[in-house]
PDB file of C-alpha atoms in Angstrom:
ATOM      1  CA  MET A 217     125.185  73.301  80.574  1.00 86.00           C
ATOM      2  CA  PRO A 218     127.631  75.438  82.812  1.00 91.00           C
ATOM      3  CA  PHE A 219     131.023  73.837  83.372  1.00 90.00           C
ATOM      4  CA  THR A 220     133.683  74.303  86.022  1.00 89.00           C
ATOM      5  CA  ALA A 221     136.750  72.176  86.971  1.00 84.00           C
ATOM      6  CA  SER A 222     137.348  73.799  90.356  1.00 84.00           C
ATOM      7  CA  ARG A 223     134.203  72.614  92.062  1.00 87.00           C
ATOM      8  CA  ASP A 224     132.773  69.115  92.672  1.00 90.00           C
ATOM      9  CA  ILE A 225     129.480  69.334  90.852  1.00 94.00           C
ATOM     10  CA  ARG A 226     126.973  66.573  90.498  1.00 95.00           C
ATOM     11  CA  LEU A 227     124.460  66.668  87.770  1.00 96.00           C
ATOM     12  CA  ILE A 228     120.857  65.860  89.079  1.00 97.00           C
ATOM     13  CA  ASP A 229     118.340  65.324  86.254  1.00 98.00           C
ATOM     14  CA  ASN A 230     114.709  66.306  86.782  1.00 98.00           C
ATOM     15  CA  ASP A 231     111.509  66.447  84.805  1.00 97.00           C
ATOM     16  CA  GLY A 232     111.880  69.814  83.158  1.00 97.00           C
ATOM     17  CA  PHE A 233     115.246  71.101  84.738  1.00 98.00           C
ATOM     18  CA  VAL A 234     118.715  70.127  85.620  1.00 98.00           C
ATOM     19  CA  ILE A 235     120.668  70.906  88.660  1.00 98.00           C
ATOM     20  CA  GLY A 236     124.457  71.215  89.058  1.00 97.00           C
ATOM     21  CA  TYR A 237     124.748  70.444  92.637  1.00 96.00           C
ATOM     22  CA  ASP A 238     127.897  71.573  94.530  1.00 94.00           C
ATOM     23  CA  MET A 239     128.713  68.689  96.828  1.00 93.00           C
ATOM     24  CA  ALA A 240     131.089  70.602  99.066  1.00 91.00           C
ATOM     25  CA  ARG A 241     128.631  73.524  99.678  1.00 91.00           C
ATOM     26  CA  ALA A 242     125.579  71.136  99.772  1.00 92.00           C
ATOM     27  CA  GLN A 243     123.796  73.562  97.606  1.00 94.00           C
ATOM     28  CA  ALA A 244     122.946  74.032  93.868  1.00 96.00           C
ATOM     29  CA  ALA A 245     125.612  75.843  92.026  1.00 96.00           C
ATOM     30  CA  TRP A 246     123.239  76.451  89.009  1.00 97.00           C
ATOM     31  CA  VAL A 247     119.895  75.398  87.643  1.00 98.00           C
ATOM     32  CA  ALA A 248     118.978  75.232  83.951  1.00 98.00           C
ATOM     33  CA  TYR A 249     115.484  74.782  82.358  1.00 98.00           C
ATOM     34  CA  ARG A 250     113.414  75.850  79.354  1.00 98.00           C
ATOM     35  CA  VAL A 251     110.443  78.002  79.272  1.00 98.00           C
ATOM     36  CA  VAL A 252     107.684  78.296  76.788  1.00 97.00           C
ATOM     37  CA  PRO A 253     104.180  80.142  77.205  1.00 94.00           C
ATOM     38  CA  VAL A 254     101.718  78.348  79.351  1.00 95.00           C
ATOM     39  CA  ALA A 255      98.848  77.130  77.244  1.00 90.00           C
ATOM     40  CA  ASP A 256      96.076  76.291  79.700  1.00 90.00           C
ATOM     41  CA  TYR A 257      96.631  76.898  83.491  1.00 88.00           C
ATOM     42  CA  VAL A 258      96.149  73.715  85.708  1.00 89.00           C
ATOM     43  CA  GLU A 259      95.858  74.146  89.314  1.00 89.00           C
ATOM     44  CA  HIS A 260      98.229  71.814  91.363  1.00 88.00           C
ATOM     45  CA  ARG A 261      98.331  71.428  95.215  1.00 92.00           C
ATOM     46  CA  ARG A 262     101.537  72.928  96.644  1.00 94.00           C
ATOM     47  CA  PRO A 263     103.716  69.979  97.804  1.00 96.00           C
ATOM     48  CA  PRO A 264     105.938  70.122 100.936  1.00 97.00           C
ATOM     49  CA  PHE A 265     109.665  70.801 100.884  1.00 97.00           C
ATOM     50  CA  VAL A 266     111.398  67.634 101.405  1.00 97.00           C
ATOM     51  CA  ALA A 267     114.964  66.105 101.094  1.00 97.00           C
ATOM     52  CA  ASP A 268     116.017  64.925  97.636  1.00 97.00           C
ATOM     53  CA  PRO A 269     115.913  61.202  97.857  1.00 96.00           C
ATOM     54  CA  ARG A 270     118.646  60.718  95.356  1.00 95.00           C
ATOM     55  CA  LEU A 271     121.278  62.271  97.764  1.00 94.00           C
ATOM     56  CA  GLY A 272     120.630  59.904 100.622  1.00 86.00           C
ATOM     57  CA  GLU A 273     121.155  62.405 103.320  1.00 86.00           C
ATOM     58  CA  GLU A 274     119.017  64.908 105.247  1.00 90.00           C
ATOM     59  CA  PRO A 275     119.619  68.578 104.378  1.00 92.00           C
ATOM     60  CA  ASP A 276     120.557  70.994 107.037  1.00 91.00           C
ATOM     61  CA  THR A 277     117.246  73.168 107.211  1.00 94.00           C
ATOM     62  CA  GLY A 278     118.079  75.127 110.415  1.00 94.00           C
ATOM     63  CA  ILE A 279     118.569  78.266 108.539  1.00 94.00           C
ATOM     64  CA  TYR A 280     114.926  78.487 107.697  1.00 96.00           C
ATOM     65  CA  ALA A 281     113.811  78.239 111.305  1.00 94.00           C
ATOM     66  CA  GLY A 282     113.512  81.922 111.707  1.00 90.00           C
ATOM     67  CA  PRO A 283     112.178  84.840 109.853  1.00 92.00           C
ATOM     68  CA  ARG A 284     115.601  85.901 108.275  1.00 94.00           C
ATOM     69  CA  TYR A 285     115.525  83.526 105.147  1.00 96.00           C
ATOM     70  CA  ASP A 286     112.806  82.147 102.997  1.00 97.00           C
ATOM     71  CA  ARG A 287     112.967  78.805 101.164  1.00 97.00           C
ATOM     72  CA  GLY A 288     113.628  80.144  97.722  1.00 98.00           C
ATOM     73  CA  HIS A 289     113.090  78.139  94.443  1.00 98.00           C
ATOM     74  CA  LEU A 290     115.599  78.211  91.693  1.00 98.00           C
ATOM     75  CA  ALA A 291     113.609  76.215  89.035  1.00 98.00           C
ATOM     76  CA  PRO A 292     110.216  77.977  89.779  1.00 98.00           C
ATOM     77  CA  ASN A 293     107.238  76.113  91.262  1.00 97.00           C
ATOM     78  CA  TYR A 294     104.730  77.790  88.774  1.00 96.00           C
ATOM     79  CA  ALA A 295     106.675  77.134  85.657  1.00 97.00           C
ATOM     80  CA  MET A 296     107.702  73.403  86.524  1.00 98.00           C
ATOM     81  CA  SER A 297     104.069  72.508  87.377  1.00 97.00           C
ATOM     82  CA  GLN A 298     102.531  74.239  84.391  1.00 97.00           C
ATOM     83  CA  LEU A 299     105.029  73.292  81.771  1.00 97.00           C
ATOM     84  CA  TYR A 300     106.238  69.876  82.967  1.00 97.00           C
ATOM     85  CA  GLY A 301     103.468  68.562  85.300  1.00 96.00           C
ATOM     86  CA  GLU A 302     103.082  67.330  88.970  1.00 96.00           C
ATOM     87  CA  HIS A 303     106.252  65.218  89.244  1.00 97.00           C
ATOM     88  CA  ALA A 304     108.355  68.141  88.112  1.00 98.00           C
ATOM     89  CA  GLN A 305     106.602  70.334  90.612  1.00 98.00           C
ATOM     90  CA  ARG A 306     107.423  67.826  93.411  1.00 98.00           C
ATOM     91  CA  GLN A 307     111.071  67.616  92.415  1.00 98.00           C
ATOM     92  CA  SER A 308     111.191  71.610  92.417  1.00 98.00           C
ATOM     93  CA  PHE A 309     110.385  71.282  96.098  1.00 98.00           C
ATOM     94  CA  TYR A 310     113.391  69.019  96.883  1.00 98.00           C
ATOM     95  CA  TYR A 311     115.876  70.878  98.964  1.00 98.00           C
ATOM     96  CA  THR A 312     118.477  70.428  96.100  1.00 98.00           C
ATOM     97  CA  ASN A 313     116.514  73.160  94.314  1.00 98.00           C
ATOM     98  CA  ILE A 314     116.029  75.371  97.375  1.00 98.00           C
ATOM     99  CA  VAL A 315     118.273  78.186  98.575  1.00 97.00           C
ATOM    100  CA  PRO A 316     118.134  80.653 101.393  1.00 97.00           C
ATOM    101  CA  GLN A 317     116.653  83.948 100.285  1.00 97.00           C
ATOM    102  CA  ARG A 318     115.886  86.998 102.210  1.00 97.00           C
ATOM    103  CA  PRO A 319     112.043  87.564 102.234  1.00 95.00           C
ATOM    104  CA  ARG A 320     112.107  90.850 100.203  1.00 95.00           C
ATOM    105  CA  LEU A 321     114.079  89.263  97.520  1.00 97.00           C
ATOM    106  CA  ASN A 322     112.176  86.108  97.291  1.00 97.00           C
ATOM    107  CA  GLN A 323     108.819  87.559  97.486  1.00 95.00           C
ATOM    108  CA  LEU A 324     109.326  90.756  95.623  1.00 95.00           C
ATOM    109  CA  VAL A 325     112.270  91.019  93.023  1.00 97.00           C
ATOM    110  CA  TRP A 326     112.820  87.270  92.550  1.00 97.00           C
ATOM    111  CA  GLN A 327     108.984  86.759  92.156  1.00 96.00           C
ATOM    112  CA  ARG A 328     108.807  89.602  89.641  1.00 97.00           C
ATOM    113  CA  LEU A 329     111.479  88.159  87.526  1.00 98.00           C
ATOM    114  CA  GLU A 330     109.979  84.731  87.619  1.00 97.00           C
ATOM    115  CA  GLU A 331     106.601  86.061  86.613  1.00 96.00           C
ATOM    116  CA  ILE A 332     107.613  88.272  83.527  1.00 97.00           C
ATOM    117  CA  GLU A 333     109.915  85.355  82.595  1.00 97.00           C
ATOM    118  CA  ILE A 334     107.059  83.008  81.797  1.00 97.00           C
ATOM    119  CA  ASP A 335     104.280  85.449  81.109  1.00 96.00           C
ATOM    120  CA  ASP A 336     105.961  87.906  78.951  1.00 96.00           C
ATOM    121  CA  VAL A 337     109.634  87.159  77.887  1.00 97.00           C
ATOM    122  CA  ALA A 338     108.778  83.556  76.965  1.00 97.00           C
ATOM    123  CA  THR A 339     105.693  84.625  75.179  1.00 95.00           C
ATOM    124  CA  HIS A 340     107.659  86.771  72.587  1.00 94.00           C
ATOM    125  CA  ASN A 341     110.948  84.754  72.914  1.00 95.00           C
ATOM    126  CA  SER A 342     110.001  81.200  72.771  1.00 93.00           C
ATOM    127  CA  PRO A 343     111.752  78.804  73.733  1.00 97.00           C
ATOM    128  CA  LEU A 344     113.585  80.776  76.408  1.00 98.00           C
ATOM    129  CA  TRP A 345     116.423  79.229  78.149  1.00 98.00           C
ATOM    130  CA  VAL A 346     117.292  80.006  81.808  1.00 98.00           C
ATOM    131  CA  MET A 347     120.251  79.402  84.011  1.00 98.00           C
ATOM    132  CA  LEU A 348     120.311  80.768  87.449  1.00 98.00           C
ATOM    133  CA  GLY A 349     121.935  80.148  90.864  1.00 98.00           C
ATOM    134  CA  PRO A 350     123.432  81.532  94.094  1.00 97.00           C
ATOM    135  CA  ILE A 351     126.651  83.730  94.420  1.00 96.00           C
ATOM    136  CA  ALA A 352     128.394  83.027  97.786  1.00 90.00           C
ATOM    137  CA  ALA A 353     129.741  85.848  99.914  1.00 75.00           C
ATOM    138  CA  ASP A 354     133.657  85.670 100.445  1.00 68.00           C
ATOM    139  CA  THR A 355     133.524  84.735 104.091  1.00 59.00           C
ATOM    140  CA  THR A 356     130.517  82.294 103.928  1.00 65.00           C
ATOM    141  CA  ASP A 357     128.740  79.750 101.795  1.00 67.00           C
ATOM    142  CA  LYS A 358     125.528  81.505 102.353  1.00 81.00           C
ATOM    143  CA  PRO A 359     124.362  83.298  99.189  1.00 95.00           C
ATOM    144  CA  ALA A 360     125.181  86.995  99.035  1.00 96.00           C
ATOM    145  CA  ALA A 361     123.300  87.426  95.826  1.00 98.00           C
ATOM    146  CA  PHE A 362     121.651  85.283  92.835  1.00 98.00           C
ATOM    147  CA  PHE A 363     122.299  85.435  89.130  1.00 98.00           C
ATOM    148  CA  ARG A 364     119.836  84.830  86.362  1.00 98.00           C
ATOM    149  CA  ILE A 365     120.690  84.362  82.597  1.00 98.00           C
ATOM    150  CA  TRP A 366     117.960  84.392  79.795  1.00 98.00           C
ATOM    151  CA  LEU A 367     119.005  83.049  76.342  1.00 97.00           C
ATOM    152  CA  ALA A 368     116.825  82.968  73.126  1.00 97.00           C
ATOM    153  CA  ARG A 369     117.104  83.312  69.455  1.00 95.00           C
ATOM    154  CA  SER A 370     116.378  86.531  67.869  1.00 92.00           C
ATOM    155  CA  GLU A 371     114.049  86.724  64.682  1.00 89.00           C
ATOM    156  CA  ALA A 372     117.200  86.358  62.561  1.00 91.00           C
ATOM    157  CA  GLY A 373     118.209  83.144  64.348  1.00 91.00           C
ATOM    158  CA  ASP A 374     121.081  84.608  66.474  1.00 93.00           C
ATOM    159  CA  TRP A 375     121.448  83.810  70.167  1.00 94.00           C
ATOM    160  CA  GLN A 376     120.902  86.739  72.397  1.00 96.00           C
ATOM    161  CA  ALA A 377     121.305  86.905  76.150  1.00 97.00           C
ATOM    162  CA  MET A 378     120.482  89.014  79.149  1.00 98.00           C
ATOM    163  CA  ALA A 379     121.949  88.610  82.643  1.00 98.00           C
ATOM    164  CA  PHE A 380     121.191  89.727  86.092  1.00 98.00           C
ATOM    165  CA  ILE A 381     122.813  89.816  89.627  1.00 98.00           C
ATOM    166  CA  VAL A 382     120.280  90.464  92.367  1.00 98.00           C
ATOM    167  CA  PRO A 383     121.737  90.954  95.806  1.00 98.00           C
ATOM    168  CA  GLN A 384     119.937  89.687  99.090  1.00 97.00           C
ATOM    169  CA  SER A 385     119.599  93.353 100.234  1.00 95.00           C
ATOM    170  CA  VAL A 386     116.975  94.590  97.939  1.00 95.00           C
ATOM    171  CA  ARG A 387     114.107  96.853  98.893  1.00 92.00           C
ATOM    172  CA  GLY A 388     111.661  95.198  96.445  1.00 93.00           C
ATOM    173  CA  ASP A 389     110.453  97.980  94.134  1.00 93.00           C
ATOM    174  CA  GLU A 390     113.659  98.520  92.212  1.00 94.00           C
ATOM    175  CA  ALA A 391     113.640  98.590  88.477  1.00 95.00           C
ATOM    176  CA  LEU A 392     114.585  95.174  87.302  1.00 97.00           C
ATOM    177  CA  SER A 393     117.058  96.694  84.750  1.00 96.00           C
ATOM    178  CA  ARG A 394     119.022  98.045  87.615  1.00 96.00           C
ATOM    179  CA  PHE A 395     120.531  94.530  88.088  1.00 98.00           C
ATOM    180  CA  LEU A 396     121.671  93.985  84.635  1.00 98.00           C
ATOM    181  CA  VAL A 397     125.316  92.882  84.327  1.00 98.00           C
ATOM    182  CA  SER A 398     127.434  90.843  81.719  1.00 98.00           C
ATOM    183  CA  ILE A 399     127.610  87.128  81.821  1.00 98.00           C
ATOM    184  CA  ASP A 400     131.471  87.612  82.136  1.00 97.00           C
ATOM    185  CA  ARG A 401     130.826  89.193  85.558  1.00 97.00           C
ATOM    186  CA  ILE A 402     128.819  86.155  86.717  1.00 97.00           C
ATOM    187  CA  GLU A 403     131.489  83.815  85.642  1.00 96.00           C
ATOM    188  CA  ALA A 404     134.168  85.845  87.501  1.00 95.00           C
ATOM    189  CA  MET A 405     132.025  85.656  90.627  1.00 95.00           C
ATOM    190  CA  THR A 406     131.153  82.002  90.403  1.00 94.00           C
ATOM    191  CA  GLY A 407     133.875  80.243  88.613  1.00 93.00           C
ATOM    192  CA  LEU A 408     131.426  78.802  86.069  1.00 95.00           C
ATOM    193  CA  ASP A 409     131.698  78.840  82.261  1.00 95.00           C
ATOM    194  CA  PHE A 410     128.054  79.154  80.966  1.00 95.00           C
ATOM    195  CA  LEU A 411     128.419  78.599  77.288  1.00 93.00           C
ATOM    196  CA  PRO A 412     131.464  76.152  77.029  1.00 92.00           C
ATOM    197  CA  ALA A 413     130.198  74.522  73.880  1.00 91.00           C
ATOM    198  CA  LEU A 414     130.398  77.763  71.768  1.00 90.00           C
ATOM    199  CA  ALA A 415     133.330  78.986  69.883  1.00 92.00           C
ATOM    200  CA  GLN A 416     135.379  81.668  71.779  1.00 92.00           C
ATOM    201  CA  SER A 417     134.346  84.474  69.382  1.00 92.00           C
ATOM    202  CA  ARG A 418     130.692  83.550  69.929  1.00 91.00           C
ATOM    203  CA  GLN A 419     131.094  83.258  73.637  1.00 93.00           C
ATOM    204  CA  ALA A 420     132.744  86.792  73.671  1.00 94.00           C
ATOM    205  CA  ARG A 421     129.931  88.258  71.869  1.00 94.00           C
ATOM    206  CA  LEU A 422     127.282  86.990  74.174  1.00 95.00           C
ATOM    207  CA  GLU A 423     129.166  87.251  77.431  1.00 96.00           C
ATOM    208  CA  GLN A 424     131.076  90.519  77.366  1.00 95.00           C
ATOM    209  CA  GLY A 425     128.605  93.385  77.255  1.00 94.00           C
ATOM    210  CA  VAL A 426     125.533  94.216  79.436  1.00 98.00           C
ATOM    211  CA  ALA A 427     122.351  93.784  77.421  1.00 97.00           C
ATOM    212  CA  PRO A 428     120.279  96.758  76.489  1.00 97.00           C
ATOM    213  CA  ARG A 429     117.142  97.442  78.345  1.00 96.00           C
ATOM    214  CA  ARG A 430     114.979  97.082  75.378  1.00 96.00           C
ATOM    215  CA  ARG A 431     116.132  93.405  74.895  1.00 97.00           C
ATOM    216  CA  PHE A 432     113.180  90.994  75.552  1.00 97.00           C
ATOM    217  CA  GLY A 433     110.964  93.969  76.261  1.00 96.00           C
ATOM    218  CA  LEU A 434     112.590  94.483  79.755  1.00 97.00           C
ATOM    219  CA  ALA A 435     112.376  98.296  79.465  1.00 95.00           C
ATOM    220  CA  LYS A 436     108.646  98.052  79.636  1.00 94.00           C
ATOM    221  CA  LEU A 437     108.564  95.185  82.297  1.00 95.00           C
ATOM    222  CA  ALA A 438     111.245  96.610  84.680  1.00 95.00           C
ATOM    223  CA  CYS A 439     108.835  98.314  87.078  1.00 93.00           C
ATOM    224  CA  SER A 440     106.178  95.653  86.954  1.00 92.00           C
ATOM    225  CA  PRO A 441     104.734  95.554  90.488  1.00 89.00           C
ATOM    226  CA  ALA A 442     105.161  92.429  92.834  1.00 88.00           C
ATOM    227  CA  ARG A 443     102.180  90.068  93.324  1.00 88.00           C
ATOM    228  CA  TYR A 444     102.889  90.353  97.030  1.00 85.00           C
ATOM    229  CA  ALA A 445     103.526  93.905  97.289  1.00 85.00           C
ATOM    230  CA  ALA A 446     100.445  94.630  99.408  1.00 84.00           C
ATOM    231  CA  ARG A 447     101.597  92.482 102.310  1.00 84.00           C
ATOM    232  CA  TRP A 448     104.921  94.284 102.299  1.00 86.00           C
ATOM    233  CA  GLN A 449     103.642  97.845 102.125  1.00 85.00           C
ATOM    234  CA  GLY A 450     104.996  99.856 104.858  1.00 81.00           C
ATOM    235  CA  ARG A 451     106.795  96.938 106.628  1.00 82.00           C
ATOM    236  CA  ASP A 452     110.225  97.873 108.226  1.00 77.00           C
ATOM    237  CA  GLY A 453     109.335 101.474 107.352  1.00 75.00           C
ATOM    238  CA  ALA A 454     109.752 101.023 103.710  1.00 78.00           C
ATOM    239  CA  ARG A 455     107.016 102.085 101.421  1.00 81.00           C
ATOM    240  CA  LEU A 456     107.045 100.283  97.999  1.00 85.00           C
ATOM    241  CA  ASP A 457     106.355 102.533  95.132  1.00 85.00           C
ATOM    242  CA  PHE A 458     106.525 100.985  91.557  1.00 83.00           C
ATOM    243  CA  ASP A 459     105.430 104.178  89.910  1.00 75.00           C
ATOM    244  CA  ARG A 460     108.447 105.946  91.442  1.00 66.00           C
ATOM    245  CA  CYS A 461     110.507 103.046  89.988  1.00 71.00           C
ATOM    246  CA  ALA A 462     109.334 103.910  86.475  1.00 62.00           C
ATOM    247  CA  THR A 463     110.424 107.427  86.663  1.00 54.00           C
ATOM    248  CA  ARG A 464     114.046 106.751  87.972  1.00 53.00           C
TER     249      ARG A 464
END
């Protein structure tokens, strides 16, 4: 699990995922979970967003009162419900797993990453380990961006990684490969150490470089259309064009 000595992080264990909760910021610093392919889809009713009963305090939800921010999941509703059951799904709706995300990020780019993660990447790289969380702006605790890290073993048994930073200001039809970064960059921006149990030489191999687009099949998936693209078409004067994305 990620480690930091500079932040007051409380571990919150859930069915299927773990949260590193930043007590000072009242927000998850990171979430980690394991993804495998979904065998048989089971429909579950979407639960309400509620306070995490283990914290003993009500979250400040005022930021979600207007249209500026969505309630964004870190551990995804779909993955938790299908892989770990209804209780895990309910836990994913606790506010400890929720972060303020701009609607275009939440409903377009973040949704695309979640979907290819479980439907495509995990299918060919199972099990897939995921770590993700917010990156705070310099002047506020509100997230300016979000990171996502994929880890899986290659056919030869070696660990391989891919990391993303996605800003709040996305349009929605960008190539997902545009957001590739090194794990080192995420560590510098968050103060987290993501692979503390590995020897320094192995950490360096995984963390220093930016993953090639072909890893995990991302080159073919980077311009996958968003499920909710139709409702965004033409909104705010922006026309989504995923075909254009593929030619960039």
